[in-house]
Amino acid sequence: TDQWQVEWRPRISYWWSRGWDVLVVDPRGTTGHGRAYQQALRGAWGRLDVDDTAAMLRHAHQEAWATPASTAIMGGSSGGLTVLGLLADHGDLVAGGIASYPVSDLRALTEVTHRFEAHYTDTLVAPNDGSAASDAAFERLSPVHRAERIGSPVLVFHGTDDHVVPISQSRDLVHRIESAGGDVEFVVFDGEGHGFRIAENVEEEHLRTEAFLARVNSPLASE
């Protein structure tokens, strides 16, 4: 429910310096685009944000900025949920995806997340009241329950000390992808929380991401 700020982003500049174009998306639910747009995600977190990102990628491909074979999707936390949902539902649009400390099980999130976001799912998914409708919404919108549909390669990062999105979510997700025969690489950082701050781990994150992108990317022919 935040928005991309118009400011210098060192991570974006890092990928620019390596020849990548970077597109950022403010999907429905994002602030800064009017109240109706911000509230449009209610009851559809993990669905409309995924579809909006897919629409952006289709536009990029139609404009010949890239092809699916030279496109990767990257995101962390809620953005990681978008990555996983897109890989499960629109996998033909990308060559692979990178998800850092991703939300993959929305119901599990209601049981452990910090106070600031403790009731997000009440409006963004459904009240966690144990009703059949609630159960169906949490299952439908959680990527972990569509993990077997993730056919593109995926790289997952997670810290062992994450108290916002526990690492158990990624362990379950990775197990389900592997059990379905998917291509998944799982990197665990000891002592890291929700976001990586130890310099050596940040460096390894970038190096592993770059190696992953090199493996899955089929760049456009040079002119």
Protein backbone atom coordinates (compact mmCIF):
# COMPACT_ATOMS: atom_id res chain seq x y z
CA THR A 1 0.00 0.00 0.00
CA ASP A 2 3.02 2.28 -0.49
CA GLN A 3 4.17 3.77 -3.78
CA TRP A 4 7.40 4.06 -5.71
CA GLN A 5 9.03 7.34 -4.73
CA VAL A 6 10.64 9.60 -7.32
CA GLU A 7 14.13 9.44 -5.87
CA TRP A 8 17.52 7.89 -6.51
CA ARG A 9 17.41 4.14 -5.99
CA PRO A 10 20.87 2.55 -5.83
CA ARG A 11 19.51 -0.92 -6.60
CA ILE A 12 17.92 0.32 -9.80
CA SER A 13 21.12 2.12 -10.78
CA TYR A 14 23.04 -1.09 -10.11
CA TRP A 15 20.99 -3.02 -12.69
CA TRP A 16 21.08 -0.12 -15.14
CA SER A 17 24.88 -0.25 -14.94
CA ARG A 18 24.71 -3.87 -16.05
CA GLY A 19 22.62 -3.17 -19.10
CA TRP A 20 19.13 -3.86 -17.78
CA ASP A 21 16.11 -1.65 -18.29
CA VAL A 22 14.06 -1.46 -15.11
CA LEU A 23 10.29 -0.99 -14.97
CA VAL A 24 8.55 -0.33 -11.65
CA VAL A 25 4.83 -0.73 -11.12
CA ASP A 26 2.33 0.94 -8.81
CA PRO A 27 -0.45 -1.67 -8.98
CA ARG A 28 -3.94 -1.21 -7.62
CA GLY A 29 -3.74 -0.75 -3.87
CA THR A 30 -0.90 1.76 -4.16
CA THR A 31 -1.18 5.19 -2.58
CA GLY A 32 -0.66 8.41 -4.51
CA HIS A 33 -3.13 7.71 -7.32
CA GLY A 34 -6.42 8.54 -5.64
CA ARG A 35 -8.59 6.89 -3.01
CA ALA A 36 -10.47 4.62 -5.43
CA TYR A 37 -7.21 3.22 -6.83
CA GLN A 38 -5.79 2.66 -3.35
CA GLN A 39 -8.91 0.83 -2.17
CA ALA A 40 -9.32 -1.22 -5.35
CA LEU A 41 -7.12 -4.00 -3.95
CA ARG A 42 -9.50 -4.77 -1.09
CA GLY A 43 -10.33 -8.45 -1.13
CA ALA A 44 -7.92 -9.08 -4.02
CA TRP A 45 -4.34 -8.86 -2.69
CA GLY A 46 -2.36 -11.38 -4.69
CA ARG A 47 -4.74 -11.10 -7.65
CA LEU A 48 -5.12 -7.53 -8.95
CA ASP A 49 -1.53 -6.53 -8.18
CA VAL A 50 -0.37 -9.60 -10.09
CA ASP A 51 -2.64 -8.87 -13.04
CA ASP A 52 -1.58 -5.21 -13.15
CA THR A 53 2.07 -6.24 -13.30
CA ALA A 54 1.27 -8.70 -16.07
CA ALA A 55 -0.45 -5.91 -18.00
CA MET A 56 2.66 -3.75 -17.71
CA LEU A 57 4.85 -6.55 -19.01
CA ARG A 58 2.56 -7.22 -21.94
CA HIS A 59 2.75 -3.54 -22.84
CA ALA A 60 6.55 -3.61 -22.66
CA HIS A 61 6.64 -6.60 -24.98
CA GLN A 62 4.16 -5.06 -27.41
CA GLU A 63 6.35 -1.94 -27.56
CA ALA A 64 9.37 -4.20 -28.31
CA TRP A 65 11.28 -3.00 -25.27
CA ALA A 66 11.98 -6.65 -24.45
CA THR A 67 10.69 -10.16 -24.98
CA PRO A 68 9.50 -12.70 -22.43
CA ALA A 69 12.83 -14.50 -22.85
CA SER A 70 14.72 -11.34 -21.82
CA THR A 71 12.40 -10.32 -18.98
CA ALA A 72 12.71 -11.17 -15.28
CA ILE A 73 10.55 -10.10 -12.36
CA MET A 74 11.96 -9.15 -8.97
CA GLY A 75 10.37 -8.17 -5.66
CA GLY A 76 10.55 -8.44 -1.90
CA SER A 77 7.96 -9.01 0.83
CA SER A 78 4.59 -8.05 -0.70
CA GLY A 79 6.45 -7.58 -3.97
CA GLY A 80 7.66 -11.14 -3.57
CA LEU A 81 4.02 -12.25 -3.39
CA THR A 82 3.50 -10.47 -6.72
CA VAL A 83 6.53 -12.23 -8.19
CA LEU A 84 5.24 -15.64 -7.15
CA GLY A 85 1.71 -14.94 -8.30
CA LEU A 86 2.91 -13.78 -11.69
CA LEU A 87 5.13 -16.84 -12.12
CA ALA A 88 2.16 -19.06 -11.28
CA ASP A 89 -0.46 -17.27 -13.37
CA HIS A 90 1.43 -15.44 -16.14
CA GLY A 91 4.64 -17.41 -16.40
CA ASP A 92 4.74 -17.02 -20.16
CA LEU A 93 5.65 -13.34 -19.71
CA VAL A 94 9.01 -13.85 -18.03
CA ALA A 95 12.13 -16.01 -18.16
CA GLY A 96 12.31 -16.24 -14.38
CA GLY A 97 11.76 -14.45 -11.08
CA ILE A 98 13.55 -13.42 -7.91
CA ALA A 99 11.55 -13.27 -4.65
CA SER A 100 13.14 -11.94 -1.47
CA TYR A 101 11.51 -12.76 1.90
CA PRO A 102 8.21 -13.17 0.02
CA VAL A 103 4.73 -13.44 1.42
CA SER A 104 3.45 -16.74 0.04
CA ASP A 105 0.88 -17.84 2.63
CA LEU A 106 -1.52 -15.03 3.55
CA ARG A 107 -3.27 -16.94 6.32
CA ALA A 108 0.03 -17.75 8.00
CA LEU A 109 0.84 -14.04 7.80
CA THR A 110 -2.18 -13.21 9.97
CA GLU A 111 -0.78 -15.33 12.79
CA VAL A 112 2.72 -13.88 13.13
CA THR A 113 3.24 -10.51 11.46
CA HIS A 114 4.12 -7.35 13.40
CA ARG A 115 1.56 -4.96 14.92
CA PHE A 116 1.81 -2.30 12.21
CA GLU A 117 0.43 -4.63 9.53
CA ALA A 118 -1.44 -7.02 11.81
CA HIS A 119 -4.87 -6.41 10.29
CA TYR A 120 -3.98 -5.74 6.66
CA THR A 121 -5.47 -9.02 5.54
CA ASP A 122 -8.86 -8.21 7.10
CA THR A 123 -9.49 -5.80 4.22
CA LEU A 124 -6.95 -6.89 1.59
CA VAL A 125 -7.99 -10.57 1.71
CA ALA A 126 -10.90 -11.37 4.05
CA PRO A 127 -11.70 -11.48 7.78
CA ASN A 128 -9.87 -14.44 9.29
CA ASP A 129 -13.04 -15.80 10.87
CA GLY A 130 -12.85 -19.45 9.87
CA SER A 131 -15.81 -19.25 7.53
CA ALA A 132 -15.85 -21.17 4.27
CA ALA A 133 -15.72 -17.92 2.30
CA SER A 134 -12.72 -16.72 4.30
CA ASP A 135 -10.90 -20.02 3.89
CA ALA A 136 -11.52 -19.98 0.14
CA ALA A 137 -10.23 -16.40 -0.20
CA PHE A 138 -7.00 -17.06 1.69
CA GLU A 139 -6.31 -20.19 -0.32
CA ARG A 140 -7.18 -18.60 -3.67
CA LEU A 141 -4.96 -15.57 -3.13
CA SER A 142 -1.91 -17.28 -1.59
CA PRO A 143 0.80 -18.27 -4.11
CA VAL A 144 1.88 -21.22 -1.98
CA HIS A 145 -1.31 -22.99 -3.08
CA ARG A 146 -0.38 -22.47 -6.76
CA ALA A 147 3.28 -23.39 -6.36
CA GLU A 148 2.97 -26.43 -8.62
CA ARG A 149 2.13 -24.05 -11.50
CA ILE A 150 5.45 -22.21 -11.24
CA GLY A 151 7.33 -23.53 -14.25
CA SER A 152 9.85 -20.73 -14.80
CA PRO A 153 13.08 -20.70 -12.77
CA VAL A 154 12.80 -18.87 -9.45
CA LEU A 155 15.39 -17.64 -6.96
CA VAL A 156 14.21 -17.22 -3.36
CA PHE A 157 16.08 -15.34 -0.62
CA HIS A 158 15.08 -15.39 3.06
CA GLY A 159 16.63 -14.58 6.43
CA THR A 160 16.45 -16.93 9.38
CA ASP A 161 15.44 -14.16 11.81
CA ASP A 162 12.57 -12.69 9.81
CA HIS A 163 9.74 -11.95 12.26
CA VAL A 164 7.50 -10.26 9.68
CA VAL A 165 7.36 -13.10 7.15
CA PRO A 166 8.89 -16.17 8.83
CA ILE A 167 11.26 -18.30 6.79
CA SER A 168 8.88 -21.24 7.23
CA GLN A 169 6.77 -19.69 4.46
CA SER A 170 9.62 -19.90 1.96
CA ARG A 171 10.64 -23.37 3.12
CA ASP A 172 7.12 -24.62 2.43
CA LEU A 173 6.97 -22.81 -0.91
CA VAL A 174 10.32 -24.20 -2.08
CA HIS A 175 9.33 -27.71 -1.04
CA ARG A 176 6.12 -27.50 -3.06
CA ILE A 177 7.90 -26.16 -6.15
CA GLU A 178 10.55 -28.86 -5.93
CA SER A 179 7.94 -31.58 -5.40
CA ALA A 180 6.23 -30.45 -8.62
CA GLY A 181 9.53 -30.64 -10.52
CA GLY A 182 10.12 -26.89 -10.66
CA ASP A 183 13.43 -25.07 -10.97
CA VAL A 184 14.02 -23.24 -7.66
CA GLU A 185 17.15 -21.96 -5.95
CA PHE A 186 16.82 -21.18 -2.23
CA VAL A 187 19.34 -18.94 -0.45
CA VAL A 188 19.14 -18.62 3.35
CA PHE A 189 20.95 -15.85 5.23
CA ASP A 190 21.62 -16.63 8.89
CA GLY A 191 20.84 -13.79 11.27
CA GLU A 192 19.03 -11.65 8.73
CA GLY A 193 15.52 -10.32 9.23
CA HIS A 194 12.98 -8.76 6.88
CA GLY A 195 15.50 -7.20 4.52
CA PHE A 196 19.24 -7.80 4.38
CA ARG A 197 21.69 -5.51 6.16
CA ILE A 198 24.92 -7.47 6.64
CA ALA A 199 27.30 -6.23 3.94
CA GLU A 200 28.56 -9.68 2.99
CA ASN A 201 24.99 -10.94 2.54
CA VAL A 202 23.96 -7.93 0.45
CA GLU A 203 26.94 -8.54 -1.80
CA GLU A 204 26.11 -12.23 -2.11
CA GLU A 205 22.47 -11.37 -2.87
CA HIS A 206 23.57 -9.22 -5.80
CA LEU A 207 26.09 -11.74 -7.09
CA ARG A 208 23.64 -14.63 -6.90
CA THR A 209 20.93 -12.56 -8.52
CA GLU A 210 23.24 -11.57 -11.37
CA ALA A 211 24.28 -15.18 -11.91
CA PHE A 212 20.63 -16.23 -11.93
CA LEU A 213 19.72 -13.55 -14.46
CA ALA A 214 22.61 -14.58 -16.68
CA ARG A 215 21.40 -18.18 -16.56
CA VAL A 216 17.79 -17.49 -17.50
CA ASN A 217 18.13 -14.44 -19.73
CA SER A 218 18.04 -14.67 -23.52
CA PRO A 219 18.83 -11.07 -24.56
CA LEU A 220 17.51 -9.33 -27.62
CA ALA A 221 19.78 -9.46 -30.63
CA SER A 222 22.08 -6.47 -30.91
CA GLU A 223 21.44 -4.03 -33.71
